[in-house]
DNA sequence: AGCGTGACAAGGT
DNA sequence: GACCTTGCCACGC
């Protein structure tokens, strides 16, 4: 019956992976927004935990997930911090002092544009 | 069960 | 903006 250890990757985890995988290139979203879109309102902290478990063979754009205020969640100067910053910049997202302007690069902004054709 | 910890969030100083 | 405090949720001890 059951397989090895990863017997059952909880639906919640899969839902989170799916949402993160849909963040458009060049855009960012907050942990809370990911949780909400995954049908897990209030579980922002779970998103961070799950992303940490993300298997390497799954090319997940984890670096597009930031805190609600646009700041990178890792300690400045840490290895993951630097990688996230680099990968964001690589795809055109401006990172100033470890922070991204959500109003300019937030995923939500796409919806706003669709709904009422805004810049 | 209680307590500390963390890739969080929101509100106040 | 930088900090602090509360509220949250998931885990481990």
CSV table of C-alpha atoms (C1' of nucleotides) in Angstrom, one decimal:
chain,number,residue,atom,x,y,z
A,1,UNK,CA,0.0,0.0,0.0
A,2,UNK,CA,1.6,3.0,0.9
A,3,UNK,CA,4.7,3.9,-1.0
A,4,UNK,CA,7.7,5.3,0.6
A,5,UNK,CA,7.9,8.3,2.9
A,6,UNK,CA,6.1,10.9,0.7
A,7,UNK,CA,3.0,8.7,1.0
A,8,UNK,CA,0.7,11.5,0.8
A,9,UNK,CA,1.7,15.0,-0.1
A,10,UNK,CA,-1.2,16.8,1.4
A,11,UNK,CA,-3.6,18.4,-1.0
A,12,UNK,CA,-2.8,21.7,0.6
A,13,UNK,CA,0.8,21.4,-0.4
A,14,UNK,CA,-0.1,20.5,-4.0
A,15,UNK,CA,-2.5,23.4,-4.1
A,16,UNK,CA,0.2,25.8,-3.0
A,17,UNK,CA,2.7,24.4,-5.6
A,18,UNK,CA,0.1,24.9,-8.3
A,19,UNK,CA,-0.6,28.5,-7.4
A,20,UNK,CA,3.1,29.4,-7.1
A,21,UNK,CA,3.7,27.8,-10.5
A,22,UNK,CA,1.1,30.1,-12.0
A,23,UNK,CA,2.8,33.4,-10.9
A,24,UNK,CA,3.7,35.1,-14.2
A,25,UNK,CA,7.3,35.7,-15.0
A,26,UNK,CA,8.2,39.2,-13.9
A,27,UNK,CA,5.5,39.4,-11.3
A,28,UNK,CA,5.5,38.7,-7.6
A,29,UNK,CA,2.9,37.6,-4.9
A,30,UNK,CA,2.8,37.5,-1.1
A,31,UNK,CA,2.7,34.4,1.0
A,32,UNK,CA,-0.7,35.4,2.2
A,33,UNK,CA,-2.0,35.9,-1.4
A,34,UNK,CA,-0.7,32.5,-2.4
A,35,UNK,CA,-2.4,30.9,0.6
A,36,UNK,CA,-5.7,32.6,-0.2
A,37,UNK,CA,-5.5,31.6,-3.9
A,38,UNK,CA,-4.8,28.1,-2.8
A,39,UNK,CA,-7.9,28.0,-0.8
A,40,UNK,CA,-6.1,28.3,2.5
A,41,UNK,CA,-6.8,31.8,3.8
A,42,UNK,CA,-4.9,32.7,6.9
A,43,UNK,CA,-2.1,30.1,6.3
A,44,UNK,CA,0.6,32.4,5.0
A,45,UNK,CA,3.2,30.7,7.2
A,46,UNK,CA,2.3,27.4,5.8
A,47,UNK,CA,3.3,28.6,2.4
A,48,UNK,CA,6.8,29.4,3.5
A,49,UNK,CA,7.1,26.0,5.2
A,50,UNK,CA,5.9,24.2,2.1
A,51,UNK,CA,8.1,26.1,-0.3
A,52,UNK,CA,11.0,25.0,1.9
A,53,UNK,CA,10.0,21.4,1.3
A,54,UNK,CA,9.7,21.9,-2.4
A,55,UNK,CA,11.6,19.1,-4.3
A,56,UNK,CA,14.4,20.3,-6.5
A,57,UNK,CA,13.1,18.4,-9.5
A,58,UNK,CA,10.1,20.7,-9.5
A,59,UNK,CA,11.1,24.0,-11.2
A,60,UNK,CA,9.0,26.1,-8.9
A,61,UNK,CA,9.3,29.9,-9.1
A,62,UNK,CA,9.5,30.2,-5.3
A,63,UNK,CA,11.6,33.4,-5.7
A,64,UNK,CA,8.4,35.2,-6.9
A,65,UNK,CA,6.9,35.0,-3.4
A,66,UNK,CA,7.6,37.8,-1.0
A,67,UNK,CA,6.2,39.2,2.2
A,68,UNK,CA,3.1,41.3,2.1
A,69,UNK,CA,5.1,44.5,2.2
A,70,UNK,CA,7.2,43.4,-0.8
A,71,UNK,CA,10.3,42.5,1.2
A,72,UNK,CA,12.3,39.3,0.6
A,73,UNK,CA,11.7,37.1,3.6
A,74,UNK,CA,15.2,35.8,4.1
A,75,UNK,CA,17.9,37.6,6.1
A,76,UNK,CA,19.8,40.1,4.0
A,77,UNK,CA,23.2,38.8,2.9
A,78,UNK,CA,22.1,35.1,3.4
A,79,UNK,CA,22.6,32.8,0.5
A,80,UNK,CA,18.9,32.3,-0.3
A,81,UNK,CA,18.3,36.0,0.0
A,82,UNK,CA,20.9,36.7,-2.7
A,83,UNK,CA,19.7,34.0,-5.0
A,84,UNK,CA,16.1,35.3,-4.8
A,85,UNK,CA,17.2,38.8,-5.4
A,86,UNK,CA,19.3,37.8,-8.4
A,87,UNK,CA,16.6,35.7,-10.0
A,88,UNK,CA,14.0,38.4,-9.6
A,89,UNK,CA,16.3,41.0,-11.2
A,90,UNK,CA,17.2,38.5,-13.9
A,91,UNK,CA,13.5,38.6,-15.1
A,92,UNK,CA,13.1,42.3,-14.8
A,93,UNK,CA,11.7,42.8,-11.3
A,94,UNK,CA,13.3,45.8,-9.6
A,95,UNK,CA,14.6,45.0,-6.2
A,96,UNK,CA,15.5,48.1,-4.1
A,97,UNK,CA,17.0,47.5,-0.7
A,98,UNK,CA,15.6,44.0,-0.6
A,99,UNK,CA,12.2,45.2,-1.5
A,100,UNK,CA,9.9,45.0,-4.5
A,101,UNK,CA,7.2,47.6,-5.3
A,102,UNK,CA,4.0,45.5,-5.2
A,103,UNK,CA,2.0,48.2,-6.9
A,104,UNK,CA,4.3,47.8,-9.9
A,105,UNK,CA,5.1,44.1,-10.0
A,106,UNK,CA,2.4,42.5,-7.9
A,107,UNK,CA,0.4,39.7,-9.5
A,108,UNK,CA,-2.8,41.4,-8.4
A,109,UNK,CA,-2.0,44.2,-10.7
A,110,UNK,CA,-2.7,42.0,-13.7
A,111,UNK,CA,-6.3,41.5,-12.5
A,112,UNK,CA,-6.7,45.2,-11.9
A,113,UNK,CA,-5.6,45.8,-15.5
A,114,UNK,CA,-8.0,43.2,-16.9
A,115,UNK,CA,-10.9,44.4,-14.9
A,116,UNK,CA,-10.5,48.1,-15.6
A,117,UNK,CA,-7.8,48.4,-18.1
A,118,UNK,CA,-5.3,50.3,-16.0
A,119,UNK,CA,-1.7,51.0,-16.8
B,1,DA,C1',-0.4,20.3,27.3
B,2,DG,C1',2.7,24.2,27.2
B,3,DC,C1',6.2,26.7,25.0
B,4,DG,C1',9.3,28.4,21.5
B,5,DT,C1',10.2,29.2,16.7
B,6,DG,C1',9.4,30.6,11.9
B,7,DA,C1',10.4,31.8,4.0
B,8,DC,C1',3.7,35.6,7.8
B,9,DA,C1',0.2,39.7,8.3
B,10,DA,C1',-1.8,44.0,10.1
B,11,DG,C1',-1.8,47.9,12.9
B,12,DG,C1',0.4,51.3,15.9
B,13,DT,C1',4.5,54.2,17.4
C,1,DG,C1',11.0,53.4,6.7
C,2,DA,C1',12.4,50.9,11.1
C,3,DC,C1',10.6,48.5,15.2
C,4,DC,C1',7.3,46.4,18.3
C,5,DT,C1',3.0,44.0,19.5
C,6,DT,C1',-0.8,40.8,18.4
C,7,DG,C1',-2.9,37.3,16.0
C,8,DC,C1',-2.0,33.2,13.2
C,9,DC,C1',-0.9,28.6,11.9
C,10,DA,C1',2.2,24.4,11.7
C,11,DC,C1',5.9,21.7,14.1
C,12,DG,C1',8.9,19.8,17.5
C,13,DC,C1',10.3,18.9,22.0
